[in-house]
mmCIF file of N, CA and C and ligand atoms in Angstrom:
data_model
loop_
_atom_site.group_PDB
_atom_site.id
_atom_site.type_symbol
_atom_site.label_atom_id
_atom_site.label_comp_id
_atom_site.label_asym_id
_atom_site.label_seq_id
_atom_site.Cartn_x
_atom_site.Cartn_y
_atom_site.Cartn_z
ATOM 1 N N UNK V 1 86.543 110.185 97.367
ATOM 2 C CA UNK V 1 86.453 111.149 98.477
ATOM 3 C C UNK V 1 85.456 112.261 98.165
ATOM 4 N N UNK V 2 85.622 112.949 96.817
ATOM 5 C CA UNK V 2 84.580 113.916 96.553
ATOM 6 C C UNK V 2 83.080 113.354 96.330
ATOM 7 N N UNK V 3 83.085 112.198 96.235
ATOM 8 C CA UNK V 3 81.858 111.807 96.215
ATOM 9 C C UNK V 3 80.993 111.695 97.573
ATOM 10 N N UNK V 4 81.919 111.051 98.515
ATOM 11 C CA UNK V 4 81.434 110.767 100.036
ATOM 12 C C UNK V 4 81.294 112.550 100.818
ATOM 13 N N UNK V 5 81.936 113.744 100.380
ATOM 14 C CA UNK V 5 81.722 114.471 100.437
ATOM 15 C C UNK V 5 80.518 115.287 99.773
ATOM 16 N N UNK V 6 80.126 115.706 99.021
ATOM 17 C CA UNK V 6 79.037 115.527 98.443
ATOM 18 C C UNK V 6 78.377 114.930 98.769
ATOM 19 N N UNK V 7 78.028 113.372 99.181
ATOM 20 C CA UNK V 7 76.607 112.736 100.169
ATOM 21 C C UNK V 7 76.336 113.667 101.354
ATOM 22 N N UNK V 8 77.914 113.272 101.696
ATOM 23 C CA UNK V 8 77.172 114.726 103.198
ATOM 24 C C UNK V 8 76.833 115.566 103.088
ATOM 25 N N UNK V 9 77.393 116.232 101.691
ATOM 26 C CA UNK V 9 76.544 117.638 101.954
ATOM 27 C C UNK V 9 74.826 117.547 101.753
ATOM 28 N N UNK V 10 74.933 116.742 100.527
ATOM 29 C CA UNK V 10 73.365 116.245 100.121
ATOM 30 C C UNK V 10 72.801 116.027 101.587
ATOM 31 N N UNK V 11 73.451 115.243 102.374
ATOM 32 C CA UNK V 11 72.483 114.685 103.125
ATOM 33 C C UNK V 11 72.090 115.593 104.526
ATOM 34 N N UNK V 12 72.800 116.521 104.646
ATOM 35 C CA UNK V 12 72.905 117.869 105.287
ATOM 36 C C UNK V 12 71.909 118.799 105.072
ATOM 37 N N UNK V 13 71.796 118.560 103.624
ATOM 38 C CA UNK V 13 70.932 119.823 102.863
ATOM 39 C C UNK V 13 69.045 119.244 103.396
ATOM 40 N N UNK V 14 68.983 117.638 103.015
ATOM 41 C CA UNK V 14 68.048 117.265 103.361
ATOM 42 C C UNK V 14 67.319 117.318 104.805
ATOM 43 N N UNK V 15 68.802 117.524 105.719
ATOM 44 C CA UNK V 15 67.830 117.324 106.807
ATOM 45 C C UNK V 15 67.680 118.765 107.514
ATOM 46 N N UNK V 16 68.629 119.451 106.510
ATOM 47 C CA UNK V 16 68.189 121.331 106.932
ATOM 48 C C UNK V 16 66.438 121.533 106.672
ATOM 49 N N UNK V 17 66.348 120.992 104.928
ATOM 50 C CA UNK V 17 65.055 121.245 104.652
ATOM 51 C C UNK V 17 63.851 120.713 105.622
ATOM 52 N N UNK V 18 64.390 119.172 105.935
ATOM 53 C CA UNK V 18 63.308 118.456 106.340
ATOM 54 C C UNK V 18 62.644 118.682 108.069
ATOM 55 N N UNK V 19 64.055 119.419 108.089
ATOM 56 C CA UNK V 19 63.802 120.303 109.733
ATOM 57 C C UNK V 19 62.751 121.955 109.497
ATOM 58 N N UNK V 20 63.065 121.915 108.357
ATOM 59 C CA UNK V 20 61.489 123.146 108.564
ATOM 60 C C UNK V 20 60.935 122.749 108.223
ATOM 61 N N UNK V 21 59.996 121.431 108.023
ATOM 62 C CA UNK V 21 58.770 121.151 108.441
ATOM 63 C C UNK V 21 58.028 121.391 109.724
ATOM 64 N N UNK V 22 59.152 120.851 110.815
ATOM 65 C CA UNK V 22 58.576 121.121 112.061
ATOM 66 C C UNK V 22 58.344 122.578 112.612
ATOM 67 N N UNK V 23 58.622 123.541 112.055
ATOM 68 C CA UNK V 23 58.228 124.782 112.683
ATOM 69 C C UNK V 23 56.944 125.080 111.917
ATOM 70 N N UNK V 24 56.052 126.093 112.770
ATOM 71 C CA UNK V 24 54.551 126.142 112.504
ATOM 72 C C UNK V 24 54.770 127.096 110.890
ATOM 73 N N UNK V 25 53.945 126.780 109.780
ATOM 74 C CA UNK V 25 53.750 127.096 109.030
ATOM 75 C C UNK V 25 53.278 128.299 108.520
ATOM 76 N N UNK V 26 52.999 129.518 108.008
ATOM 77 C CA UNK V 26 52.605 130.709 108.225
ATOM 78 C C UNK V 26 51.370 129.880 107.714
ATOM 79 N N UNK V 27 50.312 130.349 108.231
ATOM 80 C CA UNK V 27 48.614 130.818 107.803
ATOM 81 C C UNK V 27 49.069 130.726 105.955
ATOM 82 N N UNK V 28 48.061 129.692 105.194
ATOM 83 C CA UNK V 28 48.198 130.176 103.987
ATOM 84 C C UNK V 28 46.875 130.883 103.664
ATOM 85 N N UNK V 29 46.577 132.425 103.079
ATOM 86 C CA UNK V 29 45.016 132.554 102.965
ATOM 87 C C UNK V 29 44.920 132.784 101.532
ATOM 88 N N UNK V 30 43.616 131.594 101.115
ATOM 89 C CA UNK V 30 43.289 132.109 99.907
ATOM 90 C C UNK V 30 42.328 133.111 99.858
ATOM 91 N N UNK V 31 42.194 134.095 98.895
ATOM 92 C CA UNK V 31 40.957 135.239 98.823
ATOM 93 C C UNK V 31 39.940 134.354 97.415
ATOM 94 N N UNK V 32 39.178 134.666 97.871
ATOM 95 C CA UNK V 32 38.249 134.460 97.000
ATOM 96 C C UNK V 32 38.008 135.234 95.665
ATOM 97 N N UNK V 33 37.919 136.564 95.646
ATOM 98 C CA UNK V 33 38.168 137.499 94.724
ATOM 99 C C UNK V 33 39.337 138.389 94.359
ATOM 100 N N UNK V 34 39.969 138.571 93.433
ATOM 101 C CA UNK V 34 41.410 139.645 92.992
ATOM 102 C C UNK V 34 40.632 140.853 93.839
ATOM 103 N N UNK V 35 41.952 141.523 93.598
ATOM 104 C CA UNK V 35 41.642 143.416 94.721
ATOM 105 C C UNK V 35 40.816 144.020 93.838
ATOM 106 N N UNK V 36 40.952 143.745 92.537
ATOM 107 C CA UNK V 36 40.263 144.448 91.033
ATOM 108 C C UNK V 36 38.760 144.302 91.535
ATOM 109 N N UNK V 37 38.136 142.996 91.619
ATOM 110 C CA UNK V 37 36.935 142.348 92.060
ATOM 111 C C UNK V 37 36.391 143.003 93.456
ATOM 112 N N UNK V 38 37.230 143.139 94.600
ATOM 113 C CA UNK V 38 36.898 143.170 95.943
ATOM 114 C C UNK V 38 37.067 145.041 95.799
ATOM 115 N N UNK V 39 37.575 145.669 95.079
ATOM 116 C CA UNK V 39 37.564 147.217 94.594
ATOM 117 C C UNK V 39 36.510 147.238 94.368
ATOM 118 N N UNK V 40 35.685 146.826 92.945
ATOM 119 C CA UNK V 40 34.564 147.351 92.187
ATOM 120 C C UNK V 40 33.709 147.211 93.048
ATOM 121 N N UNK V 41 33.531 145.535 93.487
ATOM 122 C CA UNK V 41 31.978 145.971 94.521
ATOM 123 C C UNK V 41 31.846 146.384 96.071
ATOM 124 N N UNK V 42 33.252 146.653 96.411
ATOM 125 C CA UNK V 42 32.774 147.041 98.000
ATOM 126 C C UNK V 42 33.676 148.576 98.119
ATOM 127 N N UNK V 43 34.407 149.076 97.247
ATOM 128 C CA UNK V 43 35.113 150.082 97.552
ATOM 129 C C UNK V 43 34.714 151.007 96.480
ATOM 130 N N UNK V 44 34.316 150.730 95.552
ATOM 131 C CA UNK V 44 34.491 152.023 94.361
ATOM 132 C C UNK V 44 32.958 153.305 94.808
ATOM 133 N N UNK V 45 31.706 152.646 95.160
ATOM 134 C CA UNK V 45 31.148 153.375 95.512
ATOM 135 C C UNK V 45 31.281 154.700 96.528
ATOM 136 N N UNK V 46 32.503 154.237 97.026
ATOM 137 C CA UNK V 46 32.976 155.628 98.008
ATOM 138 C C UNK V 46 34.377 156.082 97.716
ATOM 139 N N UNK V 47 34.633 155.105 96.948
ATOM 140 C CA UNK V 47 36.243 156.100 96.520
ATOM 141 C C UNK V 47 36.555 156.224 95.218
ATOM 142 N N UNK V 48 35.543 156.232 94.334
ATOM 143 C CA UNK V 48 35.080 156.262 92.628
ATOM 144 C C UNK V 48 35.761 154.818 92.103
ATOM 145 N N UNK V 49 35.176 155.060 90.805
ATOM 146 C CA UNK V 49 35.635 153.694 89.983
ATOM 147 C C UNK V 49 37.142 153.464 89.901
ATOM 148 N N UNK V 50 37.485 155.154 89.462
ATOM 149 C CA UNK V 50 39.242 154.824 89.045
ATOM 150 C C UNK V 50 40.092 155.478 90.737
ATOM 151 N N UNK V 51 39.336 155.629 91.345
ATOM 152 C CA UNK V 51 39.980 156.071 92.941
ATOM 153 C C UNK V 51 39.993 157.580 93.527
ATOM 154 N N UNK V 52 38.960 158.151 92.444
ATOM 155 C CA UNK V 52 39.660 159.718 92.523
ATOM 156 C C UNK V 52 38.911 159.981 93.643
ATOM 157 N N UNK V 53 38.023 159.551 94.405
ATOM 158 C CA UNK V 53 37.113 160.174 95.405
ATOM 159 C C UNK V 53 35.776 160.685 95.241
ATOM 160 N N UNK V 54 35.161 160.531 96.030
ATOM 161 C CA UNK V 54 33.755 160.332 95.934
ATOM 162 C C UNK V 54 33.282 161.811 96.836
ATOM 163 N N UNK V 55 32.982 162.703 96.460
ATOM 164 C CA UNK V 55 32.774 163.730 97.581
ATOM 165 C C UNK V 55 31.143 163.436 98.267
ATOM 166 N N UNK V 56 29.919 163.381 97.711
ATOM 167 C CA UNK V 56 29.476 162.642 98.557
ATOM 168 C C UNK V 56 28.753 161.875 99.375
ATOM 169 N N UNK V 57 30.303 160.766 99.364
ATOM 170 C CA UNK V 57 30.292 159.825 100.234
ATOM 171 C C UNK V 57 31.654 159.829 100.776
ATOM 172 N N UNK V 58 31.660 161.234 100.810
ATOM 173 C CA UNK V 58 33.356 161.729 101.797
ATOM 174 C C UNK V 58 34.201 160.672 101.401
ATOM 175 N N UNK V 59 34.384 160.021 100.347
ATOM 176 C CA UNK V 59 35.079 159.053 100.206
ATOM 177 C C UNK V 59 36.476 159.916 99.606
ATOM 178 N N UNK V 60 37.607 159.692 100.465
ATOM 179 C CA UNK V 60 38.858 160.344 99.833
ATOM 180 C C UNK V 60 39.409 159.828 98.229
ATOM 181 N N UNK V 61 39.930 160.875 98.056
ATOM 182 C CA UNK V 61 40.864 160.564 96.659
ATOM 183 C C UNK V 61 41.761 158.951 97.009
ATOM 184 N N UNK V 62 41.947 157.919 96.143
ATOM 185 C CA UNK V 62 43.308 157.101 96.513
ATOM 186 C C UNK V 62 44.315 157.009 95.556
ATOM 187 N N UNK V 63 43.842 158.203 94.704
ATOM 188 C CA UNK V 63 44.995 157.914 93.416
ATOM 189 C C UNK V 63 45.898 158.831 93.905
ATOM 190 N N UNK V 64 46.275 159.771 94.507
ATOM 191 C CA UNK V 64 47.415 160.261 94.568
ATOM 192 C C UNK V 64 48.319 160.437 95.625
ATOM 193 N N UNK V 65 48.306 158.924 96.047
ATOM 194 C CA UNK V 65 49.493 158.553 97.262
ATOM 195 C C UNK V 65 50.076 157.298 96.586
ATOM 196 N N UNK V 66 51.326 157.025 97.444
ATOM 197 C CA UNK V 66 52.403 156.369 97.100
ATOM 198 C C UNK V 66 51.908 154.759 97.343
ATOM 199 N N UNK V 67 52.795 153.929 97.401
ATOM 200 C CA UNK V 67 52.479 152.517 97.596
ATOM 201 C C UNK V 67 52.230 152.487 98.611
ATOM 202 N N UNK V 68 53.358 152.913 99.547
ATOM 203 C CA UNK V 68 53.846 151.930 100.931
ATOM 204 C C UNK V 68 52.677 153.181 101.375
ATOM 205 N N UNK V 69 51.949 154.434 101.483
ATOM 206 C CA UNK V 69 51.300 155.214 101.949
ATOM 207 C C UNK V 69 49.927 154.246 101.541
ATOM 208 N N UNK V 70 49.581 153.740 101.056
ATOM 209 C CA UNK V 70 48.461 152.818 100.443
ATOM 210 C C UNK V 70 48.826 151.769 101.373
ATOM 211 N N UNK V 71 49.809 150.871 101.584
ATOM 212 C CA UNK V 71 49.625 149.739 102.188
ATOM 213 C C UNK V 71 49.482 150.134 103.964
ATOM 214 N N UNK V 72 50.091 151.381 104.149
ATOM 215 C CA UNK V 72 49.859 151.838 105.389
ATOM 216 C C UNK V 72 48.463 152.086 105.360
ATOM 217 N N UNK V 73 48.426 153.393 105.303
ATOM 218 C CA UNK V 73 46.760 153.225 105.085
ATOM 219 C C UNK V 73 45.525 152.147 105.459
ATOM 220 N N UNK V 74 45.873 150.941 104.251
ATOM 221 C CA UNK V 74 44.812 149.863 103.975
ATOM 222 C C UNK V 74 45.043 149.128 105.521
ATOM 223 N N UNK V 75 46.808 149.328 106.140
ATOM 224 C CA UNK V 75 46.706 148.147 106.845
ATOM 225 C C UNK V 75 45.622 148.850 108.252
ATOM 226 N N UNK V 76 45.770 149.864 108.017
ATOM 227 C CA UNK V 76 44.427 150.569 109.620
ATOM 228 C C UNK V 76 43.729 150.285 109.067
ATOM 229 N N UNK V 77 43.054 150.525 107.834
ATOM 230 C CA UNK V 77 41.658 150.554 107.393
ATOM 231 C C UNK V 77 41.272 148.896 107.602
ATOM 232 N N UNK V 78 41.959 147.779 107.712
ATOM 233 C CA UNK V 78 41.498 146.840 108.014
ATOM 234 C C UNK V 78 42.019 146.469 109.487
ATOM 235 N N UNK V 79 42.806 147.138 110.137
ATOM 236 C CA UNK V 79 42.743 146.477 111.470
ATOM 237 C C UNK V 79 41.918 148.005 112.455
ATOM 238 N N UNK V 80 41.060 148.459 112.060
ATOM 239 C CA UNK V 80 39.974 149.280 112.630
ATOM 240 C C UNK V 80 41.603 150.532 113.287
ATOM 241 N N UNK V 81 42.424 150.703 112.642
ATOM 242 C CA UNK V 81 43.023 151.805 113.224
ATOM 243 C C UNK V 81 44.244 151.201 114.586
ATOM 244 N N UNK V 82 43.666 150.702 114.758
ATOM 245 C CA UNK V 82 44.370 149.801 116.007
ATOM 246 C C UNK V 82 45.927 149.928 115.802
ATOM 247 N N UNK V 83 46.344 149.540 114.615
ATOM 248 C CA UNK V 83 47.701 149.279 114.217
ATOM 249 C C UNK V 83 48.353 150.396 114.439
ATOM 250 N N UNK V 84 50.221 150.201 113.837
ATOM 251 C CA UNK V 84 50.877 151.121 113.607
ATOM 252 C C UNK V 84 50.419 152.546 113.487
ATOM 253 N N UNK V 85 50.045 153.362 113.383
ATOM 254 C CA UNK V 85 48.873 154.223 113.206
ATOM 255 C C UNK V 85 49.387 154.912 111.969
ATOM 256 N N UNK V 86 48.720 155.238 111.489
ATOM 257 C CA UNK V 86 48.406 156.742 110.175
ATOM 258 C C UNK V 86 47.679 157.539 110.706
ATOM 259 N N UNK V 87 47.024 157.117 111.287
ATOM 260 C CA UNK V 87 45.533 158.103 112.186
ATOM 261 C C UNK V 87 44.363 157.139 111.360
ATOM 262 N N UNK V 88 44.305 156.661 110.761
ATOM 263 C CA UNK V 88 43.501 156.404 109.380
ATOM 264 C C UNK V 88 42.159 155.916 110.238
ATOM 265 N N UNK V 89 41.008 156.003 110.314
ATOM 266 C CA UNK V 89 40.246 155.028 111.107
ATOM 267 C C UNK V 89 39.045 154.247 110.196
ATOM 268 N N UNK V 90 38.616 155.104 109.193
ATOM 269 C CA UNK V 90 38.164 154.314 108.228
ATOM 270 C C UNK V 90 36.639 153.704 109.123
ATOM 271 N N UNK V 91 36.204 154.510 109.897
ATOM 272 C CA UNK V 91 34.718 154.277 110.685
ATOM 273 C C UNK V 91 33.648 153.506 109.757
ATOM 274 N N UNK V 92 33.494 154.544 108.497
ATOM 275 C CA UNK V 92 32.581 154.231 107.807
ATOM 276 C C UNK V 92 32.506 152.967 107.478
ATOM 277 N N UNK V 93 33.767 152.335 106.987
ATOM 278 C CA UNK V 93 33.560 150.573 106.768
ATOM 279 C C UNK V 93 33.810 149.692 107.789
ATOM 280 N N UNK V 94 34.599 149.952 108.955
ATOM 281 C CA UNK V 94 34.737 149.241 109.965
ATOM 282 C C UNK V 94 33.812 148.210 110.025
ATOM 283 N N UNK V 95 32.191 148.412 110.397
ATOM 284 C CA UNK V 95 31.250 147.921 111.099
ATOM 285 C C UNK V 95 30.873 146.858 109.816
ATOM 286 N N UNK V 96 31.081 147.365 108.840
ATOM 287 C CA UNK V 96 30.972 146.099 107.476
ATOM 288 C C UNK V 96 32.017 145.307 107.207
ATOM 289 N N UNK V 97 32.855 145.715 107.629
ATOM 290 C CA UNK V 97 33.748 144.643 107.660
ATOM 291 C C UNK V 97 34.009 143.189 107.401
ATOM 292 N N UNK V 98 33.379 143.345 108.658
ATOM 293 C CA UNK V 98 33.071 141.809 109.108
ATOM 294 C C UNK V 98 31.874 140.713 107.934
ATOM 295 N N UNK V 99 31.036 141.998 107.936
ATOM 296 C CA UNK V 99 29.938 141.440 107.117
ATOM 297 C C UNK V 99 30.827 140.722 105.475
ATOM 298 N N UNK V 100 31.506 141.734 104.988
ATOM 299 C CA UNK V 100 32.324 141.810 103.834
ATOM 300 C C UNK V 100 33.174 140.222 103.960
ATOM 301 N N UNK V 101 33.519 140.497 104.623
ATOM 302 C CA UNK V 101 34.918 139.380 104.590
ATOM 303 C C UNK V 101 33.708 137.880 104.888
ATOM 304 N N UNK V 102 33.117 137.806 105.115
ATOM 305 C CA UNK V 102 32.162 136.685 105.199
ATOM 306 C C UNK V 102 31.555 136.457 104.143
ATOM 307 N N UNK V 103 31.542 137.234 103.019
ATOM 308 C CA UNK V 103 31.453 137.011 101.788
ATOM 309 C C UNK V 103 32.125 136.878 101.044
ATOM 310 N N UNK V 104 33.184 136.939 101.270
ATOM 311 C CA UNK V 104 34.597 136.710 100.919
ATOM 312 C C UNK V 104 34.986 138.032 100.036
ATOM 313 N N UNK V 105 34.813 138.984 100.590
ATOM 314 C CA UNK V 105 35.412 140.291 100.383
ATOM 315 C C UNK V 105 36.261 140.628 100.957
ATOM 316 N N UNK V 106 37.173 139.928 101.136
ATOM 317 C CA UNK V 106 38.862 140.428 101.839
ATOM 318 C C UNK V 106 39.808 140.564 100.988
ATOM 319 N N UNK V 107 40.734 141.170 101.417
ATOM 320 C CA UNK V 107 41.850 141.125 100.238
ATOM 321 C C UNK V 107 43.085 141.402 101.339
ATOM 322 N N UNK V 108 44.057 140.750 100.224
ATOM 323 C CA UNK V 108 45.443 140.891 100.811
ATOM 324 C C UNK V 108 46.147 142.619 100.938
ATOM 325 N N UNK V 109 46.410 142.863 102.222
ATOM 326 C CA UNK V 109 47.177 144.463 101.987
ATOM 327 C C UNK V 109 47.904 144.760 100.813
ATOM 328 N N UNK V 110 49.203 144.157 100.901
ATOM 329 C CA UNK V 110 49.363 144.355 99.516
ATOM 330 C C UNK V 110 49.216 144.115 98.921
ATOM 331 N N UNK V 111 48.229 143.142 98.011
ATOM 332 C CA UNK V 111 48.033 143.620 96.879
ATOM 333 C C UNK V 111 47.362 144.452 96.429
ATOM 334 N N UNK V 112 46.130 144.696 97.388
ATOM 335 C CA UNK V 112 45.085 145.694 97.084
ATOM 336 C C UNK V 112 45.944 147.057 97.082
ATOM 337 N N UNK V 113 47.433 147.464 97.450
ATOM 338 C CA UNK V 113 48.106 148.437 97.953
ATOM 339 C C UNK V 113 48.465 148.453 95.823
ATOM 340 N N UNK V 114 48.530 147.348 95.598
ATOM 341 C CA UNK V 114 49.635 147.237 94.618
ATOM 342 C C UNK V 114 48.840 147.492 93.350
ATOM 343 N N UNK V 115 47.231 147.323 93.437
ATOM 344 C CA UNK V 115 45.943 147.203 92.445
ATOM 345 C C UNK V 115 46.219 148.608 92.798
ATOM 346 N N UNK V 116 45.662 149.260 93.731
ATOM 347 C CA UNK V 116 45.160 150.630 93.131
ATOM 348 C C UNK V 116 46.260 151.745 93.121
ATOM 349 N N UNK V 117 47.547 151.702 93.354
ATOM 350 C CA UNK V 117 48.895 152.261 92.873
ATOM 351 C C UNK V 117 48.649 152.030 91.370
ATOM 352 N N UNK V 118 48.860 150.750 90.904
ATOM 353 C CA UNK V 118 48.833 150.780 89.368
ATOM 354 C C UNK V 118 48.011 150.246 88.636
ATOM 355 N N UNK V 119 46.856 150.978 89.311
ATOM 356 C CA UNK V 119 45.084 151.322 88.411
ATOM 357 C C UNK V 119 45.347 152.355 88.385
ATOM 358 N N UNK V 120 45.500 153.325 89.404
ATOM 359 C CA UNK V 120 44.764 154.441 89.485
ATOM 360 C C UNK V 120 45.726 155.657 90.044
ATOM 361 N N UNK V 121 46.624 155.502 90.118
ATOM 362 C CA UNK V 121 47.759 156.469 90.307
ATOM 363 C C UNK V 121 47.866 157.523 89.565
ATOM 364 N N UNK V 122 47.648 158.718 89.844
ATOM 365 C CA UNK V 122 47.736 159.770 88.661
ATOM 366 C C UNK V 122 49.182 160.401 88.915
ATOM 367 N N UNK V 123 50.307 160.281 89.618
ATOM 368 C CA UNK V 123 51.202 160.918 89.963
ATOM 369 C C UNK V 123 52.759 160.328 89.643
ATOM 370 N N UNK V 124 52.626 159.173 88.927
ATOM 371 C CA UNK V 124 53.570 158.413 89.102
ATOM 372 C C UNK V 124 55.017 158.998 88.638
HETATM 373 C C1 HEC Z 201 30.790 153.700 102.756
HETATM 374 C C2 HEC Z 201 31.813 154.380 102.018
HETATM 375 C C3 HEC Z 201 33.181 153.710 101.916
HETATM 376 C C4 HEC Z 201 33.473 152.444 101.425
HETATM 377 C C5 HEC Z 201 32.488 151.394 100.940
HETATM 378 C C6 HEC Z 201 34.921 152.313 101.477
HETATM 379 N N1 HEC Z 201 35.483 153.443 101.995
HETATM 380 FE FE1 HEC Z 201 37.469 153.784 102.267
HETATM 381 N N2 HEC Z 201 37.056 155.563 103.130
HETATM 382 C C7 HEC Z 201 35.779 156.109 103.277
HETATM 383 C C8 HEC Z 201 35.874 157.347 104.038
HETATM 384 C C9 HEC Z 201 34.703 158.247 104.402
HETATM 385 C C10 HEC Z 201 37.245 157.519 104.344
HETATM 386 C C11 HEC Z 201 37.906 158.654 105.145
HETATM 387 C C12 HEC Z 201 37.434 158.715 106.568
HETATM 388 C C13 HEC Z 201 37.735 157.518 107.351
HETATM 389 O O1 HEC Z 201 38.914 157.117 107.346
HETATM 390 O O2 HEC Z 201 36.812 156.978 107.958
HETATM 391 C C14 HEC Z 201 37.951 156.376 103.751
HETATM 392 C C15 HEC Z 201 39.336 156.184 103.817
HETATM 393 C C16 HEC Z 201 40.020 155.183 103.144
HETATM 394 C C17 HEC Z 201 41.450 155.090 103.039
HETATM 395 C C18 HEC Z 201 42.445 156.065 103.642
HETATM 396 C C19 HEC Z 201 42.521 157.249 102.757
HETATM 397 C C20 HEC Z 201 43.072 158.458 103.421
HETATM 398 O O3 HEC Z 201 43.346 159.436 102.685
HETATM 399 O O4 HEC Z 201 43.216 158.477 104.643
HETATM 400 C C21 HEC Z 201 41.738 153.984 102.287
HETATM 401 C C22 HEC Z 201 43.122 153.486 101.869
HETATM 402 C C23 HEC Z 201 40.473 153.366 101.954
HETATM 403 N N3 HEC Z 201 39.457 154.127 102.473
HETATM 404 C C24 HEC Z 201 40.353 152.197 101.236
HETATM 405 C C25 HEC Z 201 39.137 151.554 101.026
HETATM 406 C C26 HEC Z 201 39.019 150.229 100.444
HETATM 407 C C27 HEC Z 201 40.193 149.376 99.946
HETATM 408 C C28 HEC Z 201 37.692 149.933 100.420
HETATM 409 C C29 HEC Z 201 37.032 148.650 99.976
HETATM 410 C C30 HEC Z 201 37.476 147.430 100.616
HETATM 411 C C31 HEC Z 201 36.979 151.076 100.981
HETATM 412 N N4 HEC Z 201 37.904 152.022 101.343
HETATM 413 C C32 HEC Z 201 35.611 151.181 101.065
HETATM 414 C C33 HEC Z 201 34.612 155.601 102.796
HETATM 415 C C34 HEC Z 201 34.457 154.319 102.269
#
């Protein structure tokens, strides 16, 4: 009996799993470069090497905000402000953007949230 019980469950379990196949899959994206990489050559020139800010190239300080204030932040700075808002609008790179990420200069929000919290955080 515990055995025929146990098949069912096994065989329960299989067709739980095998039923999320059919729902659409999230987007998998690979980046081409770590946030470390996609930092040095498209961001450090305006927000310094270790994040402290670039005065100028009006580039703000990024070492002394929090994570989730970083992943907020980054997430306007890549959806041109549009989003949730911070106010953040991030003009200056907007229009490169596009150019960037076609070179495969994109990066994931958080991690790039999560690289320069613990690069460059002076407050922790
Ligand atoms: C051409 C110079 C320039 C480059 C390159 C640049 N930024 Fe900025 N960034 C700015 C300026 C200027 C601001 C503030 C004004 C604004 O939001 O437009 C800013 C604001 C930000 C903010 C919000 C900070 C705040 O205090 O509101 C974040 C986060 C940020 N940048 C991340 C990045 C990242 C990540 C990259 C690289 C992918 C990058 N920036 C590249 C100039 C630059």
């Amino acid at each position: 009996m515990k055995k025929i019980i146990l098949a069912l469950f096994a065989g329960t379990a299989l067709l739980f799993l095998s039923g999320c196949g059919d729902k659409p899959k999230a987007e998998v994206v690979t980046y081409k470069y770590t946030p470390a990489e996609v930092y040095k050559a498209t961001c450090s020139h305006c927000h310094g090497e270790k994040g402290e800010g670039m005065a100028e190239k009006k580039g703000p300080a990024l070492n002394k905000k929090t994570l989730q204030e970083l992943e907020m932040e980054l997430f306007d700075v890549k959806n041109g402000g549009l989003g949730q808002s911070t106010a953040t609008e991030h003009e200056v790179m907007e229009h490169n953007m596009k150019k960037l990420s076609e070179k495969g200069y994109t990066y994931d929000i958080k991690a790039m949230a999560k690289y320069l919290f613990d690069s460059f955080n002076i407050i922790k």
